[in-house]
Amino acid sequence: MTQQYKGSCHCGAVRFSYEGEELLKGVRCNCSICVRKGALMNTEPISPDNIIIEAEEGILGKYEFLTKTAKHYFCKRCGIYTFHQTRSQPGFYRVNIGCIEGVDPFALVADYFDGKNML
Ligand SMILES: [Zn+2]
């Protein structure tokens, strides 16, 4: 069964919503950027057709590195990582569960993804 989720950065300038499988667990990744963010992310990448992103003009920051396939987005005002487009499924999104309304990331089981060794 799918569910509607809404999220935002800390200051509210970046917002997103999507419909997806009920969040029963999340995933943490040990790649060079995720290990620094420390965020719990949703497990099933979200199709770009299925996520609505709203951001104030000029406020959505984008960071890329190495292959530049993944796109890491954050709020330029409050600095919070809200979502990124994945390297494994380009164009598809994972979101920061800590940004989602009504979901406690600390109450979810965290899977572990060995992104550091992903070639
Ligand atoms: Zn913000």
PDB file of C-alpha atoms and ligand atoms in Angstrom:
ATOM      1  CA  MET A   1       0.000   0.000   0.000  1.00  0.00           C
ATOM      2  CA  THR A   2       1.379   3.397  -0.893  1.00  0.00           C
ATOM      3  CA  GLN A   3       1.223   6.482   1.197  1.00  0.00           C
ATOM      4  CA  GLN A   4       1.596  10.210   0.655  1.00  0.00           C
ATOM      5  CA  TYR A   5       4.637  11.816   2.289  1.00  0.00           C
ATOM      6  CA  LYS A   6       5.537  15.463   2.744  1.00  0.00           C
ATOM      7  CA  GLY A   7       8.894  16.861   3.768  1.00  0.00           C
ATOM      8  CA  SER A   8      10.881  20.044   4.063  1.00  0.00           C
ATOM      9  CA  CYS A   9      14.258  21.420   5.040  1.00  0.00           C
ATOM     10  CA  HIS A  10      14.625  23.063   8.465  1.00  0.00           C
ATOM     11  CA  CYS A  11      13.647  26.592   7.400  1.00  0.00           C
ATOM     12  CA  GLY A  12      10.893  25.448   5.019  1.00  0.00           C
ATOM     13  CA  ALA A  13      12.310  27.021   1.853  1.00  0.00           C
ATOM     14  CA  VAL A  14      12.693  23.588   0.219  1.00  0.00           C
ATOM     15  CA  ARG A  15       9.673  21.262   0.243  1.00  0.00           C
ATOM     16  CA  PHE A  16       8.894  17.955  -1.397  1.00  0.00           C
ATOM     17  CA  SER A  17       6.099  15.431  -1.505  1.00  0.00           C
ATOM     18  CA  TYR A  18       5.818  11.983  -3.006  1.00  0.00           C
ATOM     19  CA  GLU A  19       3.728   8.870  -2.979  1.00  0.00           C
ATOM     20  CA  GLY A  20       5.553   5.688  -2.075  1.00  0.00           C
ATOM     21  CA  GLU A  21       5.610   2.468  -0.128  1.00  0.00           C
ATOM     22  CA  GLU A  22       4.986   2.897   3.590  1.00  0.00           C
ATOM     23  CA  LEU A  23       8.252   3.779   5.343  1.00  0.00           C
ATOM     24  CA  LEU A  24       8.964   0.766   7.521  1.00  0.00           C
ATOM     25  CA  LYS A  25      12.725   1.014   7.288  1.00  0.00           C
ATOM     26  CA  GLY A  26      15.451   3.223   5.918  1.00  0.00           C
ATOM     27  CA  VAL A  27      18.968   2.913   4.627  1.00  0.00           C
ATOM     28  CA  ARG A  28      22.275   4.424   5.653  1.00  0.00           C
ATOM     29  CA  CYS A  29      25.222   4.536   3.298  1.00  0.00           C
ATOM     30  CA  ASN A  30      28.955   4.727   3.987  1.00  0.00           C
ATOM     31  CA  CYS A  31      30.048   6.529   0.806  1.00  0.00           C
ATOM     32  CA  SER A  32      32.178   9.644   1.187  1.00  0.00           C
ATOM     33  CA  ILE A  33      29.245  12.063   1.187  1.00  0.00           C
ATOM     34  CA  CYS A  34      26.566  10.003   2.996  1.00  0.00           C
ATOM     35  CA  VAL A  35      28.898   9.165   5.859  1.00  0.00           C
ATOM     36  CA  ARG A  36      29.291  12.897   6.426  1.00  0.00           C
ATOM     37  CA  LYS A  37      25.562  13.680   6.171  1.00  0.00           C
ATOM     38  CA  GLY A  38      24.599  10.793   8.412  1.00  0.00           C
ATOM     39  CA  ALA A  39      21.015  10.842   7.147  1.00  0.00           C
ATOM     40  CA  LEU A  40      18.615   7.924   7.074  1.00  0.00           C
ATOM     41  CA  MET A  41      17.222   7.699   3.538  1.00  0.00           C
ATOM     42  CA  ASN A  42      14.249   5.922   1.994  1.00  0.00           C
ATOM     43  CA  THR A  43      15.116   2.542   0.499  1.00  0.00           C
ATOM     44  CA  GLU A  44      13.140   2.549  -2.774  1.00  0.00           C
ATOM     45  CA  PRO A  45      14.328   5.241  -5.214  1.00  0.00           C
ATOM     46  CA  ILE A  46      11.424   7.520  -6.171  1.00  0.00           C
ATOM     47  CA  SER A  47      10.626   8.097  -9.833  1.00  0.00           C
ATOM     48  CA  PRO A  48      11.032  11.722 -10.927  1.00  0.00           C
ATOM     49  CA  ASP A  49       7.405  11.519 -12.151  1.00  0.00           C
ATOM     50  CA  ASN A  50       6.328  10.763  -8.632  1.00  0.00           C
ATOM     51  CA  ILE A  51       7.953  13.511  -6.588  1.00  0.00           C
ATOM     52  CA  ILE A  52       6.969  17.156  -6.382  1.00  0.00           C
ATOM     53  CA  ILE A  53       9.721  19.565  -5.409  1.00  0.00           C
ATOM     54  CA  GLU A  54       9.057  23.164  -4.471  1.00  0.00           C
ATOM     55  CA  ALA A  55      11.791  25.597  -3.564  1.00  0.00           C
ATOM     56  CA  GLU A  56      12.083  29.335  -3.207  1.00  0.00           C
ATOM     57  CA  GLU A  57      13.881  30.997  -6.109  1.00  0.00           C
ATOM     58  CA  GLY A  58      17.620  30.282  -6.041  1.00  0.00           C
ATOM     59  CA  ILE A  59      17.557  28.442  -2.715  1.00  0.00           C
ATOM     60  CA  LEU A  60      18.082  24.851  -3.855  1.00  0.00           C
ATOM     61  CA  GLY A  61      21.796  24.060  -3.819  1.00  0.00           C
ATOM     62  CA  LYS A  62      23.216  21.220  -5.886  1.00  0.00           C
ATOM     63  CA  TYR A  63      26.475  19.421  -5.242  1.00  0.00           C
ATOM     64  CA  GLU A  64      28.143  16.941  -7.593  1.00  0.00           C
ATOM     65  CA  PHE A  65      31.489  15.180  -7.524  1.00  0.00           C
ATOM     66  CA  LEU A  66      33.509  12.490  -9.341  1.00  0.00           C
ATOM     67  CA  THR A  67      31.190  11.025 -12.013  1.00  0.00           C
ATOM     68  CA  LYS A  68      28.636  13.812 -11.394  1.00  0.00           C
ATOM     69  CA  THR A  69      25.873  11.254 -11.888  1.00  0.00           C
ATOM     70  CA  ALA A  70      24.374  11.697  -8.455  1.00  0.00           C
ATOM     71  CA  LYS A  71      22.950  15.144  -7.652  1.00  0.00           C
ATOM     72  CA  HIS A  72      22.986  16.073  -3.981  1.00  0.00           C
ATOM     73  CA  TYR A  73      20.529  18.809  -3.097  1.00  0.00           C
ATOM     74  CA  PHE A  74      20.421  21.001  -0.014  1.00  0.00           C
ATOM     75  CA  CYS A  75      18.875  24.221   1.200  1.00  0.00           C
ATOM     76  CA  LYS A  76      21.233  27.167   0.763  1.00  0.00           C
ATOM     77  CA  ARG A  77      19.655  28.954   3.727  1.00  0.00           C
ATOM     78  CA  CYS A  78      19.587  26.306   6.468  1.00  0.00           C
ATOM     79  CA  GLY A  79      22.055  23.853   4.959  1.00  0.00           C
ATOM     80  CA  ILE A  80      19.883  20.775   5.296  1.00  0.00           C
ATOM     81  CA  TYR A  81      20.178  17.902   2.838  1.00  0.00           C
ATOM     82  CA  THR A  82      16.634  17.156   1.667  1.00  0.00           C
ATOM     83  CA  PHE A  83      17.009  14.672  -1.226  1.00  0.00           C
ATOM     84  CA  HIS A  84      19.381  13.546  -3.947  1.00  0.00           C
ATOM     85  CA  GLN A  85      19.240  11.908  -7.350  1.00  0.00           C
ATOM     86  CA  THR A  86      20.961   8.560  -7.094  1.00  0.00           C
ATOM     87  CA  ARG A  87      23.971   7.231  -8.898  1.00  0.00           C
ATOM     88  CA  SER A  88      22.552   3.697  -9.125  1.00  0.00           C
ATOM     89  CA  GLN A  89      19.323   4.890 -10.812  1.00  0.00           C
ATOM     90  CA  PRO A  90      20.092   8.266 -12.402  1.00  0.00           C
ATOM     91  CA  GLY A  91      17.177  10.683 -12.183  1.00  0.00           C
ATOM     92  CA  PHE A  92      15.528   8.767  -9.355  1.00  0.00           C
ATOM     93  CA  TYR A  93      15.428  10.257  -5.886  1.00  0.00           C
ATOM     94  CA  ARG A  94      16.169   9.234  -2.350  1.00  0.00           C
ATOM     95  CA  VAL A  95      14.991  11.546   0.389  1.00  0.00           C
ATOM     96  CA  ASN A  96      16.166  12.393   3.892  1.00  0.00           C
ATOM     97  CA  ILE A  97      13.653  10.650   6.170  1.00  0.00           C
ATOM     98  CA  GLY A  98      14.477  13.162   8.911  1.00  0.00           C
ATOM     99  CA  CYS A  99      12.829  15.838   6.733  1.00  0.00           C
ATOM    100  CA  ILE A 100       9.513  13.968   6.454  1.00  0.00           C
ATOM    101  CA  GLU A 101       6.555  15.085   8.542  1.00  0.00           C
ATOM    102  CA  GLY A 102       5.257  12.582  11.058  1.00  0.00           C
ATOM    103  CA  VAL A 103       8.051  10.021  10.616  1.00  0.00           C
ATOM    104  CA  ASP A 104      10.650   9.362  13.310  1.00  0.00           C
ATOM    105  CA  PRO A 105      13.825   8.107  11.614  1.00  0.00           C
ATOM    106  CA  PHE A 106      15.105   6.779  14.932  1.00  0.00           C
ATOM    107  CA  ALA A 107      12.115   4.442  15.178  1.00  0.00           C
ATOM    108  CA  LEU A 108      12.916   2.744  11.871  1.00  0.00           C
ATOM    109  CA  VAL A 109      15.213  -0.165  11.158  1.00  0.00           C
ATOM    110  CA  ALA A 110      18.262   1.049   9.254  1.00  0.00           C
ATOM    111  CA  ASP A 111      19.607  -1.075   6.420  1.00  0.00           C
ATOM    112  CA  TYR A 112      23.214  -0.566   5.503  1.00  0.00           C
ATOM    113  CA  PHE A 113      24.427   0.195   1.988  1.00  0.00           C
ATOM    114  CA  ASP A 114      28.098  -0.229   1.164  1.00  0.00           C
ATOM    115  CA  GLY A 115      28.287   2.788  -1.168  1.00  0.00           C
ATOM    116  CA  LYS A 116      31.967   3.270  -0.421  1.00  0.00           C
ATOM    117  CA  ASN A 117      32.759   0.132  -2.422  1.00  0.00           C
ATOM    118  CA  MET A 118      30.286   0.739  -5.233  1.00  0.00           C
ATOM    119  CA  LEU A 119      32.300   0.960  -8.448  1.00  0.00           C
TER     120      LEU A 119
HETATM  121 ZN    ZN B   1      16.093  25.587   4.509  1.00  0.00          ZN
END
